[in-house]
Amino acid sequence: MSATTTRKFKKPVHPKAKISFRKHFVPPFLGIAMFASVFGLLNSQWVIAQVQYRTTQPTPDSSFVINTSAPNRTSVNLSIPKINVNAPVIYDEKSYDDDKILVALRSGVVHYGTTAMPGQAGNIVVVGHSSGQPWAPGDYKFVFTMLDKLVTGDRIILDYEGTRYIFKVTGSKVVKPTEMSVTNPTDQPQLTLITCTPVGTMRDRLVITARQVSPNPATATKVDPKAIKPVTASSFPQ
């Protein structure tokens, strides 16, 4: 019988991988930095709106003095102190054509179609952008970015032809772009603000409603229902 020889095999020893700052940390850092740069470029106005909202303290309602006179008789301006909105209102685009409204939105927010005018007992509908591409024309692509921050009681100011109209928010809701009932006439002076939501998409529409508190809504001009033209659009502009 031959003796068996037992051999002991040693496990191969693999050298430990060296951690290289250049190989393991620089590429992810550059990727994150590049993503942040692109995001900042495409959403710079959104970022600015977020910073302004969080760093600016709005004037409390308790210290707000109601003045029914606008700064000048030609002022056609919308302002929302809580979210730092201050924009001209375009009243001369009476169509419901998407292309025409989108052109008008380059210059401010747009009074929608033939809905009620300030000073009338009815539903004043105003539409505005919540987002847009930086290279697209116009300075008001992000004017309604922070509209979802409004809650019941917040102030909205509408200056029109020498009169300052003060509204208080009564509610908000999200609807589909085809939900045109939010533009229906009302018996009392009401302001309705509409924008795309979620910000950066055109999926739905955010609708903010507000009632007039000054001047006295009882003094608003009554509108003949027969003179009100129904909304003919099938959906809100993008």
Short mmCIF file of C-alpha atoms in Angstrom, two decimals:
data_model
loop_
_atom_site.label_atom_id
_atom_site.label_comp_id
_atom_site.label_asym_id
_atom_site.label_seq_id
_atom_site.Cartn_x
_atom_site.Cartn_y
_atom_site.Cartn_z
CA MET A 1 0.00 0.00 0.00
CA SER A 2 1.39 3.34 -0.94
CA ALA A 3 1.20 6.25 1.42
CA THR A 4 -1.01 9.11 0.36
CA THR A 5 0.42 12.51 0.44
CA THR A 6 -1.81 15.28 1.77
CA ARG A 7 -1.21 18.62 0.23
CA LYS A 8 -2.42 21.84 1.74
CA PHE A 9 -3.51 24.41 -0.77
CA LYS A 10 -3.29 28.03 0.21
CA LYS A 11 -6.10 30.33 -0.83
CA PRO A 12 -4.92 32.94 -3.27
CA VAL A 13 -4.50 36.32 -1.67
CA HIS A 14 -6.08 39.15 -3.65
CA PRO A 15 -4.70 42.58 -3.10
CA LYS A 16 -7.16 45.00 -1.56
CA ALA A 17 -8.59 47.49 -4.01
CA LYS A 18 -7.18 50.89 -3.50
CA ILE A 19 -9.65 53.72 -3.16
CA SER A 20 -8.78 56.43 -5.58
CA PHE A 21 -10.26 59.89 -5.11
CA ARG A 22 -9.91 60.56 -8.83
CA LYS A 23 -11.59 57.31 -9.91
CA HIS A 24 -14.19 56.82 -7.19
CA PHE A 25 -15.22 60.30 -6.10
CA VAL A 26 -14.59 62.72 -8.94
CA PRO A 27 -16.92 61.12 -11.58
CA PRO A 28 -20.02 60.99 -9.28
CA PHE A 29 -19.28 64.53 -8.09
CA LEU A 30 -19.02 65.79 -11.66
CA GLY A 31 -22.26 63.99 -12.56
CA ILE A 32 -24.12 65.57 -9.65
CA ALA A 33 -22.66 68.98 -10.45
CA MET A 34 -23.65 68.68 -14.11
CA PHE A 35 -27.20 67.63 -13.19
CA ALA A 36 -27.50 70.53 -10.73
CA SER A 37 -26.23 72.97 -13.36
CA VAL A 38 -28.69 71.79 -16.01
CA PHE A 39 -31.56 71.78 -13.50
CA GLY A 40 -30.64 75.28 -12.35
CA LEU A 41 -30.43 76.54 -15.93
CA LEU A 42 -33.81 75.12 -16.89
CA ASN A 43 -35.55 76.08 -13.64
CA SER A 44 -33.73 79.23 -12.54
CA GLN A 45 -36.90 81.29 -12.22
CA TRP A 46 -38.59 78.50 -10.26
CA VAL A 47 -35.61 78.37 -7.88
CA ILE A 48 -35.67 82.15 -7.47
CA ALA A 49 -39.41 82.06 -6.73
CA GLN A 50 -38.85 79.41 -4.06
CA VAL A 51 -36.06 81.42 -2.42
CA GLN A 52 -38.06 84.66 -2.48
CA TYR A 53 -41.10 82.95 -0.98
CA ARG A 54 -39.05 81.51 1.90
CA THR A 55 -37.03 84.64 2.63
CA THR A 56 -39.65 87.37 2.20
CA GLN A 57 -42.12 88.03 4.97
CA PRO A 58 -45.48 89.30 3.59
CA THR A 59 -47.23 92.24 5.23
CA PRO A 60 -49.72 90.92 7.81
CA ASP A 61 -53.38 91.61 7.03
CA SER A 62 -53.73 93.35 10.38
CA SER A 63 -51.38 96.12 9.20
CA PHE A 64 -52.82 96.34 5.69
CA VAL A 65 -54.72 99.56 4.99
CA ILE A 66 -57.36 99.26 2.29
CA ASN A 67 -57.06 101.98 -0.32
CA THR A 68 -59.60 101.89 -3.13
CA SER A 69 -57.49 104.15 -5.36
CA ALA A 70 -54.95 102.54 -7.68
CA PRO A 71 -51.50 104.19 -7.99
CA ASN A 72 -52.50 105.69 -11.33
CA ARG A 73 -55.53 105.63 -13.57
CA THR A 74 -53.86 103.60 -16.28
CA SER A 75 -52.67 100.82 -13.97
CA VAL A 76 -53.82 97.32 -14.96
CA ASN A 77 -51.87 95.22 -12.52
CA LEU A 78 -52.24 92.03 -10.47
CA SER A 79 -50.31 91.63 -7.23
CA ILE A 80 -50.25 88.88 -4.62
CA PRO A 81 -48.06 89.98 -1.67
CA LYS A 82 -47.73 86.53 -0.08
CA ILE A 83 -46.01 85.00 -3.11
CA ASN A 84 -44.29 88.13 -4.50
CA VAL A 85 -46.39 88.31 -7.67
CA ASN A 86 -46.59 91.61 -9.49
CA ALA A 87 -47.64 91.43 -13.13
CA PRO A 88 -49.55 93.42 -15.75
CA VAL A 89 -52.94 92.05 -16.79
CA ILE A 90 -53.61 91.78 -20.51
CA TYR A 91 -57.26 92.64 -21.20
CA ASP A 92 -57.26 93.15 -24.96
CA GLU A 93 -57.06 89.45 -25.99
CA LYS A 94 -60.74 88.50 -26.15
CA SER A 95 -60.40 85.25 -28.06
CA TYR A 96 -60.11 81.72 -26.69
CA ASP A 97 -57.51 80.77 -29.27
CA ASP A 98 -54.55 79.00 -27.64
CA ASP A 99 -51.92 80.53 -29.91
CA LYS A 100 -53.16 84.08 -29.36
CA ILE A 101 -53.38 83.64 -25.59
CA LEU A 102 -49.87 82.16 -25.45
CA VAL A 103 -48.52 85.21 -27.27
CA ALA A 104 -50.33 87.51 -24.83
CA LEU A 105 -48.92 85.56 -21.85
CA ARG A 106 -45.44 86.75 -22.84
CA SER A 107 -46.39 90.19 -21.54
CA GLY A 108 -48.09 89.24 -18.26
CA VAL A 109 -51.16 87.37 -17.07
CA VAL A 110 -54.22 87.31 -19.31
CA HIS A 111 -57.85 88.16 -18.63
CA TYR A 112 -59.62 85.14 -20.08
CA GLY A 113 -61.94 85.68 -23.02
CA THR A 114 -65.10 87.67 -22.30
CA THR A 115 -65.41 86.85 -18.59
CA ALA A 116 -66.39 89.66 -16.19
CA MET A 117 -64.26 92.79 -15.89
CA PRO A 118 -63.12 94.37 -12.60
CA GLY A 119 -66.00 96.35 -11.14
CA GLN A 120 -68.65 94.00 -12.50
CA ALA A 121 -70.70 91.51 -10.53
CA GLY A 122 -69.34 88.37 -12.13
CA ASN A 123 -66.43 85.95 -12.48
CA ILE A 124 -63.17 87.63 -13.48
CA VAL A 125 -60.96 84.85 -14.86
CA VAL A 126 -57.20 85.39 -15.18
CA VAL A 127 -54.74 82.79 -16.53
CA GLY A 128 -50.95 82.71 -16.18
CA HIS A 129 -47.94 80.43 -16.60
CA SER A 130 -46.46 78.42 -13.74
CA SER A 131 -43.37 77.30 -15.68
CA GLY A 132 -41.64 77.60 -19.03
CA GLN A 133 -38.38 77.14 -20.88
CA PRO A 134 -35.74 79.81 -20.15
CA TRP A 135 -35.18 80.39 -23.87
CA ALA A 136 -38.89 80.90 -24.60
CA PRO A 137 -39.90 84.55 -25.15
CA GLY A 138 -41.56 86.52 -22.37
CA ASP A 139 -40.78 87.60 -18.81
CA TYR A 140 -43.74 85.98 -17.03
CA LYS A 141 -43.22 82.25 -17.61
CA PHE A 142 -43.05 81.59 -13.86
CA VAL A 143 -45.47 84.23 -12.59
CA PHE A 144 -47.85 81.70 -10.99
CA THR A 145 -45.20 79.21 -9.86
CA MET A 146 -46.12 79.63 -6.18
CA LEU A 147 -49.88 79.92 -6.64
CA ASP A 148 -50.43 76.69 -4.69
CA LYS A 149 -49.15 78.42 -1.54
CA LEU A 150 -52.30 80.56 -1.30
CA VAL A 151 -54.79 79.65 1.42
CA THR A 152 -58.17 80.96 2.53
CA GLY A 153 -57.96 84.61 3.52
CA ASP A 154 -54.84 85.55 1.53
CA ARG A 155 -55.02 88.87 -0.33
CA ILE A 156 -55.04 89.40 -4.08
CA ILE A 157 -54.94 92.96 -5.44
CA LEU A 158 -56.22 93.97 -8.84
CA ASP A 159 -55.62 97.54 -10.07
CA TYR A 160 -57.83 98.56 -12.94
CA GLU A 161 -58.40 102.02 -14.42
CA GLY A 162 -57.85 104.00 -11.24
CA THR A 163 -59.53 101.62 -8.80
CA ARG A 164 -57.87 99.08 -6.53
CA TYR A 165 -59.91 95.91 -6.06
CA ILE A 166 -59.07 93.75 -3.05
CA PHE A 167 -59.99 90.06 -3.03
CA LYS A 168 -59.66 87.41 -0.31
CA VAL A 169 -58.99 83.80 -1.29
CA THR A 170 -61.96 81.50 -0.65
CA GLY A 171 -60.65 78.20 -2.00
CA SER A 172 -58.49 76.23 -4.40
CA LYS A 173 -58.84 73.04 -6.40
CA VAL A 174 -57.18 71.05 -9.16
CA VAL A 175 -59.17 70.28 -12.30
CA LYS A 176 -58.59 68.80 -15.72
CA PRO A 177 -57.79 71.21 -18.59
CA THR A 178 -61.24 70.49 -20.05
CA GLU A 179 -63.11 71.50 -16.87
CA MET A 180 -64.42 74.85 -18.10
CA SER A 181 -67.18 75.20 -15.48
CA VAL A 182 -64.77 77.20 -13.29
CA THR A 183 -65.25 80.09 -15.74
CA ASN A 184 -69.04 80.14 -15.28
CA PRO A 185 -70.61 83.52 -14.40
CA THR A 186 -71.22 84.34 -10.73
CA ASP A 187 -73.74 86.64 -9.05
CA GLN A 188 -71.12 88.36 -6.91
CA PRO A 189 -67.70 89.81 -7.88
CA GLN A 190 -65.25 86.92 -7.93
CA LEU A 191 -61.66 86.55 -9.11
CA THR A 192 -60.53 83.18 -10.49
CA LEU A 193 -56.82 82.52 -11.13
CA ILE A 194 -55.83 79.51 -13.26
CA THR A 195 -52.43 77.96 -14.00
CA CYS A 196 -50.86 74.62 -14.94
CA THR A 197 -50.06 72.08 -12.22
CA PRO A 198 -47.90 70.29 -11.13
CA VAL A 199 -45.27 72.93 -11.90
CA GLY A 200 -43.31 71.90 -14.96
CA THR A 201 -46.19 69.94 -16.48
CA MET A 202 -49.42 70.67 -18.33
CA ARG A 203 -51.34 67.75 -16.84
CA ASP A 204 -53.91 69.63 -14.73
CA ARG A 205 -55.02 73.14 -13.84
CA LEU A 206 -54.85 74.78 -10.40
CA VAL A 207 -57.83 77.05 -9.77
CA ILE A 208 -57.82 79.73 -7.04
CA THR A 209 -61.07 81.56 -6.26
CA ALA A 210 -61.36 84.82 -4.31
CA ARG A 211 -64.23 87.13 -3.30
CA GLN A 212 -64.12 90.89 -3.54
CA VAL A 213 -63.93 92.72 -0.21
CA SER A 214 -63.13 96.22 -1.45
CA PRO A 215 -64.71 98.30 -2.85
CA ASN A 216 -68.03 97.18 -1.40
CA PRO A 217 -69.15 94.35 -3.71
CA ALA A 218 -72.71 95.66 -3.47
CA THR A 219 -71.63 98.58 -5.65
CA ALA A 220 -70.46 96.33 -8.49
CA THR A 221 -72.13 96.86 -11.84
CA LYS A 222 -74.76 94.27 -12.64
CA VAL A 223 -74.20 92.43 -15.90
CA ASP A 224 -77.03 91.45 -18.22
CA PRO A 225 -76.85 87.62 -18.44
CA LYS A 226 -77.78 87.86 -22.11
CA ALA A 227 -74.66 89.93 -22.73
CA ILE A 228 -72.37 87.26 -21.32
CA LYS A 229 -70.82 85.16 -24.06
CA PRO A 230 -70.31 81.52 -23.10
CA VAL A 231 -66.78 80.16 -23.01
CA THR A 232 -66.18 78.51 -26.37
CA ALA A 233 -62.79 76.91 -25.68
CA SER A 234 -62.60 73.14 -25.19
CA SER A 235 -59.70 73.43 -22.73
CA PHE A 236 -57.49 75.97 -21.01
CA PRO A 237 -54.30 77.15 -22.75
CA GLN A 238 -51.10 75.30 -21.95
#
